[in-house]
PDB file of C-alpha atoms in Angstrom:
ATOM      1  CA  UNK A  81     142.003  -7.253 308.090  1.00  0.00           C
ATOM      2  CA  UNK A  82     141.423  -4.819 305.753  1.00  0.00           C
ATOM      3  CA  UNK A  83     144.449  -5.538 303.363  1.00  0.00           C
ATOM      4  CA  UNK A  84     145.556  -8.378 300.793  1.00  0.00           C
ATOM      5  CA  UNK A  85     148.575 -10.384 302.895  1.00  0.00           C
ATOM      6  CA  UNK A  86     150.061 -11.441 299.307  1.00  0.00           C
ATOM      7  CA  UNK A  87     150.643  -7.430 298.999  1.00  0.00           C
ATOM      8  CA  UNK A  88     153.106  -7.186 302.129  1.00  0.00           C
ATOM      9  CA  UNK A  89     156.482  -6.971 302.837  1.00  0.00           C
ATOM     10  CA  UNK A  90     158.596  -7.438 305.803  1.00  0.00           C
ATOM     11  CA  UNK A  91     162.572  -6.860 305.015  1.00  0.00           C
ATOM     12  CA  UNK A  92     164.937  -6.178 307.021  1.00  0.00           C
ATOM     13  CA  UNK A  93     167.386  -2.588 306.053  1.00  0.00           C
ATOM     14  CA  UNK A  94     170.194  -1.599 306.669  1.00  0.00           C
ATOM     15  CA  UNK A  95     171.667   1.389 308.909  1.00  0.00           C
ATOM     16  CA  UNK A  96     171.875   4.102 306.135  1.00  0.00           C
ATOM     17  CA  UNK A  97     168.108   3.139 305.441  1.00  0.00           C
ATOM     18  CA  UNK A  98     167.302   3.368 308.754  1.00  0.00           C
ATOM     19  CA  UNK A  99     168.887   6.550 308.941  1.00  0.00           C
ATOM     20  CA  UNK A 100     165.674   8.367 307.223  1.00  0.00           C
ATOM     21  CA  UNK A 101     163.412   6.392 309.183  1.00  0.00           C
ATOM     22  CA  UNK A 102     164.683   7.522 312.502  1.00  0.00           C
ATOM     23  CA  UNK A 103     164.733  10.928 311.391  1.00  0.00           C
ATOM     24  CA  UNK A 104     161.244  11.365 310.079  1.00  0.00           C
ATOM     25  CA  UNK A 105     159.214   8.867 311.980  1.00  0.00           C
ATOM     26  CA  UNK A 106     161.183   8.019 315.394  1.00  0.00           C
ATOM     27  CA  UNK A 107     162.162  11.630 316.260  1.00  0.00           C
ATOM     28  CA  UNK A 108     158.409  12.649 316.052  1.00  0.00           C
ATOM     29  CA  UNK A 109     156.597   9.380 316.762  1.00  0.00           C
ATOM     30  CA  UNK A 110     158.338   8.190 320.108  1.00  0.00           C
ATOM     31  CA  UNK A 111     158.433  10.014 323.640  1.00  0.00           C
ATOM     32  CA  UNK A 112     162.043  11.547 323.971  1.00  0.00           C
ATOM     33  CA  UNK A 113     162.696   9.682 326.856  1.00  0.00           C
ATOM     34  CA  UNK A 114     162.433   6.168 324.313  1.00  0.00           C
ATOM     35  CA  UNK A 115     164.924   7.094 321.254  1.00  0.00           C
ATOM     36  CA  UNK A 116     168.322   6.791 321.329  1.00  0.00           C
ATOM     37  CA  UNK A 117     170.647   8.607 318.949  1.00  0.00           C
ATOM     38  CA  UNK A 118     170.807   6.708 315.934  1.00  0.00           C
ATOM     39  CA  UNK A 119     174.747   7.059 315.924  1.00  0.00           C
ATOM     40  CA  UNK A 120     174.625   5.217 318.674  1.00  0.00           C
ATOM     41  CA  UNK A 121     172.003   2.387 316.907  1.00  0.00           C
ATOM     42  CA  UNK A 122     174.265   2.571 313.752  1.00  0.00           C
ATOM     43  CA  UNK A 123     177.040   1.183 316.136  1.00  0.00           C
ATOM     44  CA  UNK A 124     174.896  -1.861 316.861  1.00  0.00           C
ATOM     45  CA  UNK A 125     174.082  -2.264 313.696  1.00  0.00           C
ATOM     46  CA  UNK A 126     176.986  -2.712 312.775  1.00  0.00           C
ATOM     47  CA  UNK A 127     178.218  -4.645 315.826  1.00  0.00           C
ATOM     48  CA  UNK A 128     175.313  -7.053 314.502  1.00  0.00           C
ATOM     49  CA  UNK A 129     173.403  -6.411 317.719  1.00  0.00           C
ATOM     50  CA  UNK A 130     170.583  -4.013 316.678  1.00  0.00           C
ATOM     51  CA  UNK A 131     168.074  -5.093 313.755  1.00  0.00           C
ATOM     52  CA  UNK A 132     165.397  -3.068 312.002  1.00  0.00           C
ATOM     53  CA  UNK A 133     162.772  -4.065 309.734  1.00  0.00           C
ATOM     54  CA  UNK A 134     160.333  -2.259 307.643  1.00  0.00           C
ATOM     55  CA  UNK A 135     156.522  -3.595 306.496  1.00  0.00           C
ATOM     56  CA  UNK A 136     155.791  -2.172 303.100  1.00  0.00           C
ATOM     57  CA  UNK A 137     152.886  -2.658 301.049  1.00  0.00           C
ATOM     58  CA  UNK A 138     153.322  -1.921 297.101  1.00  0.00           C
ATOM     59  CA  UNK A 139     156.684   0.186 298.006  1.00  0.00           C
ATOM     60  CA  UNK A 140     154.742   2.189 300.603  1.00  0.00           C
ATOM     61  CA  UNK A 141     156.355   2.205 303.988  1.00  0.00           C
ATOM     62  CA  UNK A 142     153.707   0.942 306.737  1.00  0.00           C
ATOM     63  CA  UNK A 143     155.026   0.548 309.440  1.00  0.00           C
ATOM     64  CA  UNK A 144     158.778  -0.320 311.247  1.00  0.00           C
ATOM     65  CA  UNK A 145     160.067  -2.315 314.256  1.00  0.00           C
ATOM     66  CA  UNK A 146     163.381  -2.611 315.944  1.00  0.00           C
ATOM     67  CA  UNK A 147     164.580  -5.148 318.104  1.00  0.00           C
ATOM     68  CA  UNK A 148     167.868  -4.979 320.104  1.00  0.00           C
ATOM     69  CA  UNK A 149     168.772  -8.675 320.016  1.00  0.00           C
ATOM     70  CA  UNK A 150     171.462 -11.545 321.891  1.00  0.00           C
ATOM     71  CA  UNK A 151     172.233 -13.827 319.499  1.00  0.00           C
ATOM     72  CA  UNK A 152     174.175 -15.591 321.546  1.00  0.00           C
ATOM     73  CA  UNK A 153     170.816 -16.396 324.050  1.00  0.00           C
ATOM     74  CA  UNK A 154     168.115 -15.654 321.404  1.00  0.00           C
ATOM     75  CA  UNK A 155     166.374 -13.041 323.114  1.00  0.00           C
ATOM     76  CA  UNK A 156     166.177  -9.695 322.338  1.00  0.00           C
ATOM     77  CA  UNK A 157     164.226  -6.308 323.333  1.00  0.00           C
ATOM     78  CA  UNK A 158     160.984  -4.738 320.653  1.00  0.00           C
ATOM     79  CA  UNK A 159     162.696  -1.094 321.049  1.00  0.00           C
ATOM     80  CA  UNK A 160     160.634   0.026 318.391  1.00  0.00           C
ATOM     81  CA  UNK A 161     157.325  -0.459 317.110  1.00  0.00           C
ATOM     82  CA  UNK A 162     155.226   1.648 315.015  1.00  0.00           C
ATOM     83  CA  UNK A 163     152.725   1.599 312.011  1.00  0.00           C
ATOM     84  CA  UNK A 164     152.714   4.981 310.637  1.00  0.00           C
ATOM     85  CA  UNK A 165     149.576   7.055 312.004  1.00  0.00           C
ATOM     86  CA  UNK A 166     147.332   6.635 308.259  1.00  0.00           C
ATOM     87  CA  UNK A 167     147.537   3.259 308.260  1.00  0.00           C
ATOM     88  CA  UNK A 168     146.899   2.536 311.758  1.00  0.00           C
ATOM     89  CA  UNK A 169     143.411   0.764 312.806  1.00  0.00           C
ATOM     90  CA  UNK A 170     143.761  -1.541 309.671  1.00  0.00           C
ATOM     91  CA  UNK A 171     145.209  -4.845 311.274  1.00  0.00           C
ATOM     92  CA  UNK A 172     148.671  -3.927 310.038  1.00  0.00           C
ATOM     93  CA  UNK A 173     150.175  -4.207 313.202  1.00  0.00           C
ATOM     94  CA  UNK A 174     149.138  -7.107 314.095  1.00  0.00           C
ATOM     95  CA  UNK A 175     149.846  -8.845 310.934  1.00  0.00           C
ATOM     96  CA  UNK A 176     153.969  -7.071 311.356  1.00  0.00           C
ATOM     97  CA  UNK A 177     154.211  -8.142 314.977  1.00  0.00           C
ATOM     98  CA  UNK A 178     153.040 -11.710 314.541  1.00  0.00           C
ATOM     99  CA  UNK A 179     154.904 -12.109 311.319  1.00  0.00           C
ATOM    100  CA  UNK A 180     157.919 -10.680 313.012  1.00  0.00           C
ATOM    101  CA  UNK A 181     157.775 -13.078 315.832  1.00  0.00           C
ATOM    102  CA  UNK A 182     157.089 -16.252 313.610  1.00  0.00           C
ATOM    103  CA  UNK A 183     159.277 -15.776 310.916  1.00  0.00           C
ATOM    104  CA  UNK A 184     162.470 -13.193 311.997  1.00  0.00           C
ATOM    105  CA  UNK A 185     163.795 -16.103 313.891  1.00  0.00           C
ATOM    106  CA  UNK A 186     162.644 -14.131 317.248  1.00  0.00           C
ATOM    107  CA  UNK A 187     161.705 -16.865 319.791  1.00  0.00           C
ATOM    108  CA  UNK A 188     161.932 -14.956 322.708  1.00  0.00           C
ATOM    109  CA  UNK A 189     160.671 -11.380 322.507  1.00  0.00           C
ATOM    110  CA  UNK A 190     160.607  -8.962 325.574  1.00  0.00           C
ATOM    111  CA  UNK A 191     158.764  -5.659 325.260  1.00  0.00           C
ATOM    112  CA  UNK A 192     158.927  -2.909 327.753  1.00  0.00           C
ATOM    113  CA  UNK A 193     155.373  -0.590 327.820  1.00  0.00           C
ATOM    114  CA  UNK A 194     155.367   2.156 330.160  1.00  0.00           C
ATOM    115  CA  UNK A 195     152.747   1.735 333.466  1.00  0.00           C
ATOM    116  CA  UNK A 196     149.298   2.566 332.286  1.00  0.00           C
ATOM    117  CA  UNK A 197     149.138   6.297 333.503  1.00  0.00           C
ATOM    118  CA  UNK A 198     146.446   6.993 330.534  1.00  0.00           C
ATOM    119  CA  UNK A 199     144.309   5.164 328.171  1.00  0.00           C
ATOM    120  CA  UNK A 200     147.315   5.583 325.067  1.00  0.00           C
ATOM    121  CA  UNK A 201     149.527   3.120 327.073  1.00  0.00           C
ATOM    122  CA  UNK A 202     146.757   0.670 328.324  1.00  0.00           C
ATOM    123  CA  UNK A 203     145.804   0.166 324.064  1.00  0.00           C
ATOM    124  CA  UNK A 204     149.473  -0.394 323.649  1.00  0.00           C
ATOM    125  CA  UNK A 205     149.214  -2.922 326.648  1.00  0.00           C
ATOM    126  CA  UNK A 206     145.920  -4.485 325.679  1.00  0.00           C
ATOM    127  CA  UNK A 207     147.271  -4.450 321.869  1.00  0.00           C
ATOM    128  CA  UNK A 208     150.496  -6.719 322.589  1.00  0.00           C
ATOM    129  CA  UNK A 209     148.431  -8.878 324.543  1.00  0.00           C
ATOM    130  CA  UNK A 210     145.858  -9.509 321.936  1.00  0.00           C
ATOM    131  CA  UNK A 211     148.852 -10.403 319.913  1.00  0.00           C
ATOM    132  CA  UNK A 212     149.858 -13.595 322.273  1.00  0.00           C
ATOM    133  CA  UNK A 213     152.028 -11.583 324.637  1.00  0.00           C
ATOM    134  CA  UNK A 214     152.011 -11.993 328.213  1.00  0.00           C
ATOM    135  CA  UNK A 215     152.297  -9.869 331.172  1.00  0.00           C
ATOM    136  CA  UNK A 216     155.187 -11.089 333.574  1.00  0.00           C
ATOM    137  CA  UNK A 217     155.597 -10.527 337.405  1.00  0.00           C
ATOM    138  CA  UNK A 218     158.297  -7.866 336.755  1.00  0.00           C
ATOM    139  CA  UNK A 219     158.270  -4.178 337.368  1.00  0.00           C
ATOM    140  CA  UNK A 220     161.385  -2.685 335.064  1.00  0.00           C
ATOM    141  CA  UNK A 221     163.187   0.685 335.759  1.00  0.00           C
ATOM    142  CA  UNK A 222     165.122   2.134 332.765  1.00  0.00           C
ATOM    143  CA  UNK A 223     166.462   5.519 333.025  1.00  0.00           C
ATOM    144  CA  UNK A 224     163.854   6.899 335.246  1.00  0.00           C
ATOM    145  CA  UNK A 225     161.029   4.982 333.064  1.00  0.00           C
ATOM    146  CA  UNK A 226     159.089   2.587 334.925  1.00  0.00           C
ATOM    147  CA  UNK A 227     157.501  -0.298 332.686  1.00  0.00           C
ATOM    148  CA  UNK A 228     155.427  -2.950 332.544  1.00  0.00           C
ATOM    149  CA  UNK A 229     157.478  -6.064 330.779  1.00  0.00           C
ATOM    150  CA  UNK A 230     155.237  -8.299 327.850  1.00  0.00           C
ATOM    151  CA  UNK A 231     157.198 -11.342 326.405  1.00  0.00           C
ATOM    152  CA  UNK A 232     156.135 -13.816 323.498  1.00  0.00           C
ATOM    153  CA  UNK A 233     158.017 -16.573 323.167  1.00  0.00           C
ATOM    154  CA  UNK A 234     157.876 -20.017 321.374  1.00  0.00           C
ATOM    155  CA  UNK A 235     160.015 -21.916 323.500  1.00  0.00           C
ATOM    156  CA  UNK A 236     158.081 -23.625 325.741  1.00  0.00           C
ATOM    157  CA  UNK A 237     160.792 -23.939 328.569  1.00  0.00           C
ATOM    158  CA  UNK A 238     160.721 -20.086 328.835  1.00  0.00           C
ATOM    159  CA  UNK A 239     158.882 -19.530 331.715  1.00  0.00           C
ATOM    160  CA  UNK A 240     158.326 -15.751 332.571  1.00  0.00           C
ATOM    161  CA  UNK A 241     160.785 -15.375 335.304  1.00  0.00           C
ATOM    162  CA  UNK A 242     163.500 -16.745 333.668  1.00  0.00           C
ATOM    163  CA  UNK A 243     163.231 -15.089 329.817  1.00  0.00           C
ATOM    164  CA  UNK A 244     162.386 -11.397 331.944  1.00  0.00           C
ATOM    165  CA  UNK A 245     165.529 -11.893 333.807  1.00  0.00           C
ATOM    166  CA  UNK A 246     167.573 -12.239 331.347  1.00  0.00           C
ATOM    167  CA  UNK A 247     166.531  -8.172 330.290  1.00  0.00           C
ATOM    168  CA  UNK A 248     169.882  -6.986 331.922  1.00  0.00           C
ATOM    169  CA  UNK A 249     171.822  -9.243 329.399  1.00  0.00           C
ATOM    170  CA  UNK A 250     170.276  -7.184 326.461  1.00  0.00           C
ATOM    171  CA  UNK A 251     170.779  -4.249 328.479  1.00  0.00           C
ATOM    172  CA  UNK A 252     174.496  -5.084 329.048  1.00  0.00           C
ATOM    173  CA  UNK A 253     174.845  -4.806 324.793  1.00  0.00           C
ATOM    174  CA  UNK A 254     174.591  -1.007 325.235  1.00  0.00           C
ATOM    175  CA  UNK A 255     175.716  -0.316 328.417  1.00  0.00           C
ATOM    176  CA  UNK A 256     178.510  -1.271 331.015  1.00  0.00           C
ATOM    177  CA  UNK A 257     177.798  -3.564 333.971  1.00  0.00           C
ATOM    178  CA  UNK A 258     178.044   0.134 336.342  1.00  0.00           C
ATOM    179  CA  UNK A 259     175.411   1.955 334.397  1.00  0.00           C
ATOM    180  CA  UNK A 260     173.381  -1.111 334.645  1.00  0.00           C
ATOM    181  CA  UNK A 261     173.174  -1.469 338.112  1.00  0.00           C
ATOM    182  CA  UNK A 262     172.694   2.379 338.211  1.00  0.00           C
ATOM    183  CA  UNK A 263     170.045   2.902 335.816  1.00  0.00           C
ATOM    184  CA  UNK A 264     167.862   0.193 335.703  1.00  0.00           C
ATOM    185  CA  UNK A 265     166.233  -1.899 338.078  1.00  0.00           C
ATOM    186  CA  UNK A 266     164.245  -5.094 337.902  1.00  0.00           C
ATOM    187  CA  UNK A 267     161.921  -6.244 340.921  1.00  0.00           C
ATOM    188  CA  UNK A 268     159.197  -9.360 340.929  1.00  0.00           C
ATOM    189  CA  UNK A 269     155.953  -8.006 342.332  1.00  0.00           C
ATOM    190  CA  UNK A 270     154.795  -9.429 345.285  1.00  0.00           C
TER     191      UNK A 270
END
């Protein structure tokens, strides 16, 4: 690691805080077809579904991560994770992610990576996994997206199968049961 850990900060913000974040580092950092309208995350917010955090080092933003979360089953979704571009290659997001996982009382952690089609999403892949997450069964359809679904959890009753199927119950936080069954699809390899 290239950085003093006594330095960082991990703190959760607020919506109106996370309004500037989504509009100068989501809009331009994340394919379109990943970023939802942050009225719509504002909503969640506030319904106490949706929770963003920010990893700053002497006031300087580093990175961010968003995680739409059940609190009633203690699983939620990474829907964002990003260490802005100069500060990347410098073990800061491993530090945030681990941290994050330990510490943000998130015991069960699914994250959806699009199928290696290029080398980009294989490092994300191979990045999470150096982190302690592992690759389920699953293939996941979202909107069109196909992805591969990553989980770290600490509960050791959480087998694979069971914490990946319980995406849909995320899911169903933002959308109705129709959509659901319209728009995303989850399938166990064989």
């Amino acid at each position: 690691m290239c950085f003093k850990r006594s330095s960082m900060n991990i703190r959760e913000i607020e919506a109106e805080a996370f309004k500037q974040i989504h509009q100068n580092y989501v809009m331009t950092m994340f394919p379109r077809n990943e970023i939802r309208r942050y009225s719509g995350l504002k909503k969640l917010m506030k319904r106490g579904c949706y929770f963003v955090w920010i990893l700053e080092k002497a006031g300087e933003l580093i990175g961010f991560a968003a995680v739409l979360r059940d609190p009633k089953q203690n699983i939620g979704i990474l829907d964002l994770f990003a260490i802005l571009p100069k500060h990347q290659q410098d073990g800061y997001g491993s530090y945030f992610l681990q941290r994050l996982h330990k510490e943000e009382n998130l015991p069960n952690l699914l994250i959806e990576c699009e199928y290696p089609t290029d080398e980009s999403k294989q490092k994300r892949i191979d990045f999470y996994e150096k982190n302690g997450a592992q690759r389920s069964p699953y293939d996941w359809r979202s909107f069109g997206v196909k992805y591969e679904v990553l989980y770290l959890t600490k509960d050791e009753m959480s087998r694979d199968d069971k914490i990946v199927e319980r995406i849909t119950d995320v899911y169903a936080l933002t959308l109705p049961p129709l959509l659901i069954r319209l728009l995303t699809h989850l399938k166990k390899r064989s």
